[in-house]
XYZ file of C-alpha atoms in Angstrom:
387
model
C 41.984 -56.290 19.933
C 38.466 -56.189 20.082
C 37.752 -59.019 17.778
C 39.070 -61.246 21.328
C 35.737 -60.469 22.545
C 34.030 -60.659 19.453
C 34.911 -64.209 18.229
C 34.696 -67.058 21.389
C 34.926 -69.883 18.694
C 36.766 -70.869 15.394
C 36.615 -73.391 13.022
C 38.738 -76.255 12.155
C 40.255 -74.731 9.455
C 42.045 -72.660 12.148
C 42.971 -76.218 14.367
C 44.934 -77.412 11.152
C 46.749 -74.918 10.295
C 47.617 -75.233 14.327
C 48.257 -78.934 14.248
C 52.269 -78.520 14.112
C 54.600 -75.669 14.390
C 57.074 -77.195 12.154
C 60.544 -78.844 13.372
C 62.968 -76.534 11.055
C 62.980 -73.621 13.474
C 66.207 -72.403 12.824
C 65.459 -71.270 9.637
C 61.979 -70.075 10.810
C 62.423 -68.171 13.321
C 64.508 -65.967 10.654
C 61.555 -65.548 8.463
C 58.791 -65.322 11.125
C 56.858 -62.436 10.976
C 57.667 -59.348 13.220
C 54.836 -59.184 15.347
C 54.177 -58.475 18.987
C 53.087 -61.909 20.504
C 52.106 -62.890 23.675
C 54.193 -64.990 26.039
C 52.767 -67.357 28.871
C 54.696 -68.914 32.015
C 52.885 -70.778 33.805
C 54.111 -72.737 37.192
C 53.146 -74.364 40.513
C 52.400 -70.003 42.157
C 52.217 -68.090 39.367
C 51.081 -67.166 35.882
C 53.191 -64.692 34.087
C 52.006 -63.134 30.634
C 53.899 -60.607 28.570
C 53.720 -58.976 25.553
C 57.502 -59.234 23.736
C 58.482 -57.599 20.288
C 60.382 -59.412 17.289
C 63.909 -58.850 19.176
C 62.924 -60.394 22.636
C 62.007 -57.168 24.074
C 59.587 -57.340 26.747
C 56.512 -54.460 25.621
C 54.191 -55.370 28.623
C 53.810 -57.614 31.629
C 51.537 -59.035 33.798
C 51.544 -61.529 37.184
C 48.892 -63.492 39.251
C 49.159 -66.034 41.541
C 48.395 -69.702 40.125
C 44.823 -70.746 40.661
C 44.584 -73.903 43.534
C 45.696 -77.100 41.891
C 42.707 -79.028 43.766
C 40.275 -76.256 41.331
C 39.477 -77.530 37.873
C 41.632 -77.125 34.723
C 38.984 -74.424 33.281
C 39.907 -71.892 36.170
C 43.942 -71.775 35.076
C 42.674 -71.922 31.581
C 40.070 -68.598 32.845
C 43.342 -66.699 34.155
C 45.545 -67.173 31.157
C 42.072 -65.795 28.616
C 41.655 -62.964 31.092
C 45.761 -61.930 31.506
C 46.039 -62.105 27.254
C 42.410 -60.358 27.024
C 44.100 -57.813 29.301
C 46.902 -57.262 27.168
C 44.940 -57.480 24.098
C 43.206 -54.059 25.221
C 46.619 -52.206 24.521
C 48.634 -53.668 22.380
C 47.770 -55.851 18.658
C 48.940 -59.079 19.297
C 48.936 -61.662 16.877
C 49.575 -65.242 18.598
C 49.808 -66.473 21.660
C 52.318 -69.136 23.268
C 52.347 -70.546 26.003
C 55.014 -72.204 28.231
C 53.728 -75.349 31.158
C 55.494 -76.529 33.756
C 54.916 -80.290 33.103
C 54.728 -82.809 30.222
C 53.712 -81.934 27.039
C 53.131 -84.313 24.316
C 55.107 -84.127 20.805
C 52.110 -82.554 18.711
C 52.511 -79.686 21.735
C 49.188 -79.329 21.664
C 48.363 -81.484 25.318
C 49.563 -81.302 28.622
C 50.504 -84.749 29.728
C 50.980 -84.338 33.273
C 51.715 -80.956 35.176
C 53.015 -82.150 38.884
C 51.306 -78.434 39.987
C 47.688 -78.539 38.140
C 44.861 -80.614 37.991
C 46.105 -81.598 34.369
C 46.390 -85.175 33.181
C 45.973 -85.410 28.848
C 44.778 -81.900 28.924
C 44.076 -80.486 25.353
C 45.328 -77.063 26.724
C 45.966 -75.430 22.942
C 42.686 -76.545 21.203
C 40.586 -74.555 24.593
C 42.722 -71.910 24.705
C 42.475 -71.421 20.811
C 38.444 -72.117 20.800
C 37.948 -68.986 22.909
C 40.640 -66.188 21.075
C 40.973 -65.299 17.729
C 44.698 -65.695 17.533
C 46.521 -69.035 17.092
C 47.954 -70.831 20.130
C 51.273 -72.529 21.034
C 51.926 -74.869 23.972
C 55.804 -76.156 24.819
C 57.234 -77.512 27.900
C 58.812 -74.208 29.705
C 61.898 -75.239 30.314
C 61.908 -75.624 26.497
C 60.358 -71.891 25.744
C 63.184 -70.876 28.046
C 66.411 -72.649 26.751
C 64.475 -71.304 23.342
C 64.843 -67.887 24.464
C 68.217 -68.174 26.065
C 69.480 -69.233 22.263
C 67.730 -66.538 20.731
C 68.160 -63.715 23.053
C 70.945 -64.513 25.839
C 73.793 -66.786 27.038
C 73.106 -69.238 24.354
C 73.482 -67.211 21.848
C 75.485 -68.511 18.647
C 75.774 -71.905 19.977
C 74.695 -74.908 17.940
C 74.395 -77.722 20.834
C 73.313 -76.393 24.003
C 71.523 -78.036 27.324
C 69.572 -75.772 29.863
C 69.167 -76.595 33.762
C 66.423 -74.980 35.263
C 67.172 -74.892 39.384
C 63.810 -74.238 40.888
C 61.828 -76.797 42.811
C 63.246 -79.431 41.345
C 65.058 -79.601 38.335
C 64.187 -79.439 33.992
C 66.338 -79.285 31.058
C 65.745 -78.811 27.768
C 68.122 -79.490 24.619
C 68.707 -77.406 21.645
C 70.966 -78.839 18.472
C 71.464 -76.713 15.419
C 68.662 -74.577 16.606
C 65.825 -76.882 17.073
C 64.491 -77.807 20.473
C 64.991 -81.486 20.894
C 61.434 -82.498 22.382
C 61.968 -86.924 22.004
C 59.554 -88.883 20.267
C 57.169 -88.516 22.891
C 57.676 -84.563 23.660
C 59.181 -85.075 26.929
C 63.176 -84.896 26.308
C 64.936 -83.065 28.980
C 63.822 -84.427 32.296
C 66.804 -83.821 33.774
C 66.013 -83.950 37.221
C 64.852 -87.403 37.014
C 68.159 -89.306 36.553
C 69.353 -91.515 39.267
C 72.414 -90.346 41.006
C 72.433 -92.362 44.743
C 71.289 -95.855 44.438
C 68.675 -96.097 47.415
C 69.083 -92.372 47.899
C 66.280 -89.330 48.821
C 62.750 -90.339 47.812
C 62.065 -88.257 45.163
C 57.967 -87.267 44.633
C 58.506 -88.944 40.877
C 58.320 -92.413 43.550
C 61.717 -93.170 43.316
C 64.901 -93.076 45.192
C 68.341 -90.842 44.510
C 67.056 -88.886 41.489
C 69.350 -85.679 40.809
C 66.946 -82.805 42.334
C 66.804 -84.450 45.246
C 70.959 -83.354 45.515
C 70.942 -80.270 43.452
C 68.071 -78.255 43.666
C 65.385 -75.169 45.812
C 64.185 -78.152 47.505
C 67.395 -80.027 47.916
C 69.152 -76.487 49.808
C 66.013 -75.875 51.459
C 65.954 -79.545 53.312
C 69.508 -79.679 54.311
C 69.217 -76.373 55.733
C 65.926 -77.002 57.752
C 67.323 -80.148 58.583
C 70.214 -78.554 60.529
C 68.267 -75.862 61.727
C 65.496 -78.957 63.208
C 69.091 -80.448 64.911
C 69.964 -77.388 66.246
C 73.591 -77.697 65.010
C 75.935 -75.199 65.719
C 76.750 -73.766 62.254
C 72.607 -73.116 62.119
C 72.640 -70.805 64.706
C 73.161 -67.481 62.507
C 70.049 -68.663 59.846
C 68.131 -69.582 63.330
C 68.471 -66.150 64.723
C 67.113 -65.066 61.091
C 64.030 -66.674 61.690
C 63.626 -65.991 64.907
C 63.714 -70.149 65.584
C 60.342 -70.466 62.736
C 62.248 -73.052 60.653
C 59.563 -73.479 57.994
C 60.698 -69.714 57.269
C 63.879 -70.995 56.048
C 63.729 -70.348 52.183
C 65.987 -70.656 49.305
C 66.571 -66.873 48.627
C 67.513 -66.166 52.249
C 70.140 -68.714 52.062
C 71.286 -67.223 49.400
C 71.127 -64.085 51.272
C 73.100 -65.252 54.334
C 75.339 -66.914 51.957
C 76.651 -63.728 50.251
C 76.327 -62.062 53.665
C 79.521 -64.680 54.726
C 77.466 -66.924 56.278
C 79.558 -70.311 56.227
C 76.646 -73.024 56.643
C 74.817 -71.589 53.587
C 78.090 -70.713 51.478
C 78.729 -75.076 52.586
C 75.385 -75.713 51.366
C 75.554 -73.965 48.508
C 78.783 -75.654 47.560
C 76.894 -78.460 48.061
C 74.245 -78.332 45.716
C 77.081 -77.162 43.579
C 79.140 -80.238 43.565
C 76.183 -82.347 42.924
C 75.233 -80.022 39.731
C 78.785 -80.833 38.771
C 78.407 -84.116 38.805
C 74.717 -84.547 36.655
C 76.540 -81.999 34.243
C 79.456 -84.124 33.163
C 77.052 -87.517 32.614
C 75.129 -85.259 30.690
C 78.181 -84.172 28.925
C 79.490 -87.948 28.149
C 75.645 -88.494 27.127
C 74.997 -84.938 24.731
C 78.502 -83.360 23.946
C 76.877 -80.140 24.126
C 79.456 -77.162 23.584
C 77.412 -75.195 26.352
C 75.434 -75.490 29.398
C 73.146 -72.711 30.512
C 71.796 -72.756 34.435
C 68.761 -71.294 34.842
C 66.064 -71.007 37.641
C 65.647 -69.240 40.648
C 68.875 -70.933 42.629
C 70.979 -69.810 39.893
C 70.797 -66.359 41.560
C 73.588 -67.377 43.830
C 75.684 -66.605 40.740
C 79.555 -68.173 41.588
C 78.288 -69.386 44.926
C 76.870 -71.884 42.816
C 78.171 -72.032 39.611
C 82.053 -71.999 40.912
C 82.099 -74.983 42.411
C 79.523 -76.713 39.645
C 82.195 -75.984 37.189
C 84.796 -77.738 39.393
C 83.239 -80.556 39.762
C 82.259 -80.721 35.916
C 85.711 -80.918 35.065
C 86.487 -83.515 37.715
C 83.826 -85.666 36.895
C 83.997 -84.898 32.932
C 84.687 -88.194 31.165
C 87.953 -88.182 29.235
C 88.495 -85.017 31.279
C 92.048 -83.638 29.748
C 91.817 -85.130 26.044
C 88.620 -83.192 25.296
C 87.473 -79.742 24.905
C 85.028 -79.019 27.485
C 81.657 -77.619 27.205
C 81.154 -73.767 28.475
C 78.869 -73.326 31.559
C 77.328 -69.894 32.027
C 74.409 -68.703 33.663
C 71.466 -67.652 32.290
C 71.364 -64.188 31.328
C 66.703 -63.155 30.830
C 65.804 -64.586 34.444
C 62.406 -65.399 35.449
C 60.653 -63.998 31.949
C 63.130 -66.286 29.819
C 60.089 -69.103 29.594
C 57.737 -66.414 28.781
C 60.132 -64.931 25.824
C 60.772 -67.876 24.748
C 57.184 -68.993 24.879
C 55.784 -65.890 22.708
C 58.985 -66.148 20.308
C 57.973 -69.620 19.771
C 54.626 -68.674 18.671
C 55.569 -66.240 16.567
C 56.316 -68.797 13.980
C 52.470 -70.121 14.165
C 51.539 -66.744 13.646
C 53.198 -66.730 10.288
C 51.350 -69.509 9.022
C 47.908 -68.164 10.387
C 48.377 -65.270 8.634
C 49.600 -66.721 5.347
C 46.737 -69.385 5.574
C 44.455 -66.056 6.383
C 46.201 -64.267 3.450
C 45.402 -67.093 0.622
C 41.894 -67.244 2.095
C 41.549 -63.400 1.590
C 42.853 -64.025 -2.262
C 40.170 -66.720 -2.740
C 37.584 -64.736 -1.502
C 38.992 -61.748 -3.883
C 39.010 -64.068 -6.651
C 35.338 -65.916 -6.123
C 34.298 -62.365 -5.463
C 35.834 -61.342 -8.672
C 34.081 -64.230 -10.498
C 30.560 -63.340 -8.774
C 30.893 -59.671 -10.548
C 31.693 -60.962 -13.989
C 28.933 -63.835 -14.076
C 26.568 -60.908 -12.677
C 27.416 -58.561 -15.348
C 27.389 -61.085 -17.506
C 23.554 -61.580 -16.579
C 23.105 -57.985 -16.775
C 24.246 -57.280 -20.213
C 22.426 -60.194 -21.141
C 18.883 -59.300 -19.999
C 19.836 -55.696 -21.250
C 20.118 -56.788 -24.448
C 16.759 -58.978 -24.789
C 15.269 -56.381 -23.072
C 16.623 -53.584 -25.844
């Protein structure tokens, strides 16, 4: 698209027609034009941008590494104009969504707080839109990605469903009769956050016991360095891994060592497993949702995980026995579900840019139209004293 490079600033007609995306997206989505959009994940190392179809079908993709959080806002806001510009040079994309890894307020149009950027009340939509010529979207991305899990994966069909995201820490997102449930303030779904152990792990939200600090990358990560530091005897086998280098002790080779029989990181796992258990079933008594999808990049220990967070669910579940119980299944898109979600999301701002485009079109067709009359008009007239 050309016209990226030819058009660096638009008018406010363009920043209404942006101001909401609407909140009956269930029916939307159905009607939304089907356009390629762009997708946009963006998180505390990386910045992922993809081009996905109408179906959740992933055209094009591209990765960098997350500017420096000490660097201005302006340099992540750079990298996500240059990856769409990129992808604007192949393919005709029509809006472009984008999915933050912090708090974003309930207009989605600022970031509130991002724990990874330099980004406190950042209006990310209104600069991003000011320098492309395609409307923007901004969502929370645990939200773009329980969005595309509904649309395009394990959510599919359900009508209340919750989403854990196991990364760093822990998000959430909730979806009931297929609208994303965002609070009054936009920030619904921070999951992670919820006290679990009075007086428990300090969490880097400043307080004590929240549930990531029990169930999460950072949670399997510590007890396993931890160990490792103590030079227990079940560490031995992940200490010969890393050659005795503890800080190389990472979530995926835990997971590795785990499905390799290793019995301190299957434990651990079990662990974290137990605890997700546990913040599953308050959420339960609290939601009633009729599924739970785990996402994030710890759900890739598959039933190393999610076996024993089921058995725990249904021990903890309140009224466990007299109740049907909500289904728990992993998450099916991965890493790119906030990104599908994200450009999915946006495809239903693209349908009112280019119906608000459309009726601007007819006016001009119809002023035009007017203009040629009251000119002929003119012309017959001075014909005629002319004659």
């Amino acid at each position: 698209m050309s016209t990226y490079r030819d058009f660096t600033h638009r008018g406010s007609a363009r920043a209404t027609v942006l101001r909401t995306v609407g909140t009956r997206e269930r029916r939307s989505h159905l009607t939304a034009p089907r356009v390629p959009t762009v997708g946009i994940d963006i998180g505390g190392t990386k910045v992922m941008a993809g081009v996905v179809d109408a179906d959740g079908n992933i055209l094009e993709a591209l990765r960098t590494e997350t500017p420096d959080k000490s660097k201005s806002p302006k340099v992540v806001e750079d990298t996500i104009v240059e990856l769409v510009l990129d992808l604007s040079d192949r393919h005709d994309v029509h809006a472009v969504g984008i999915g933050a890894a912090g708090w974003v307020d309930a207009d989605r149009s600022k970031v509130l707080f991002a724990p990874h950027l330099a980004w406190r009340d950042e209006p990310l939509r209104d600069a991003i839109a000011s320098r492309l010529v395609v409307p923007v979207m901004v969502d929370n991305d645990a939200n773009t990605a329980a969005w595309a899990e509904w649309r395009f994966g394990a959510g599919r069909g359900e009508d209340h469903l919750v989403m854990i995201t196991l990364g760093t820490g822990i998000g959430g997102a909730i979806l009931e009769d297929g609208q994303v449930k965002r609070g009054k303030y936009g920030v619904a779904g921070e999951f992670g956050h919820m006290q679990v152990v009075p007086g428990g792990h300090r969490c880097p939200c400043g307080n004590r016991g929240c549930w990531e600090q029990y169930s999460s990358g950072n949670a399997l990560v510590r007890e396993a360095r931890e160990l490792a530091a103590a030079d227990s005897p079940v560490a031995h086998g992940i200490i010969e891994r890393v050659n005795g280098n503890i800080p190389d002790i990472t979530g995926p080779l835990i997971t590795e060592l785990a499905r390799e029989g290793d019995a301190m990181c299957i434990e651990l796992l079990q662990d974290i497993g137990q605890w997700l258990g546990v913040g599953i079933a308050n959420l339960a008594a609290a939601l009633d949702p009729s599924c739970f999808v785990i996402g994030g990049g710890v759900s890739a220990a598959d039933d190393l995980l999610i076996g024993p967070a089921r058995d725990a669910f249904k021990r903890h579940l309140t009224g466990r026995g007299y109740r049907p119980e909500a289904r728990i299944a992993k998450a099916q898109l991965g890493p790119e579900a906030g990104m599908v979600g994200a450009a999915d999301l946006a495809r239903l701002v693209a349908r009112r840019f280019r119906r608000t485009n459309r009726r601007r079109v007819e006016r001009y067709e119809r002023y035009a139209q007017i203009y040629d009359q009251a000119a002929s008009t003119i012309r017959n007239t001075r014909n005629t004293r002319t004659s």
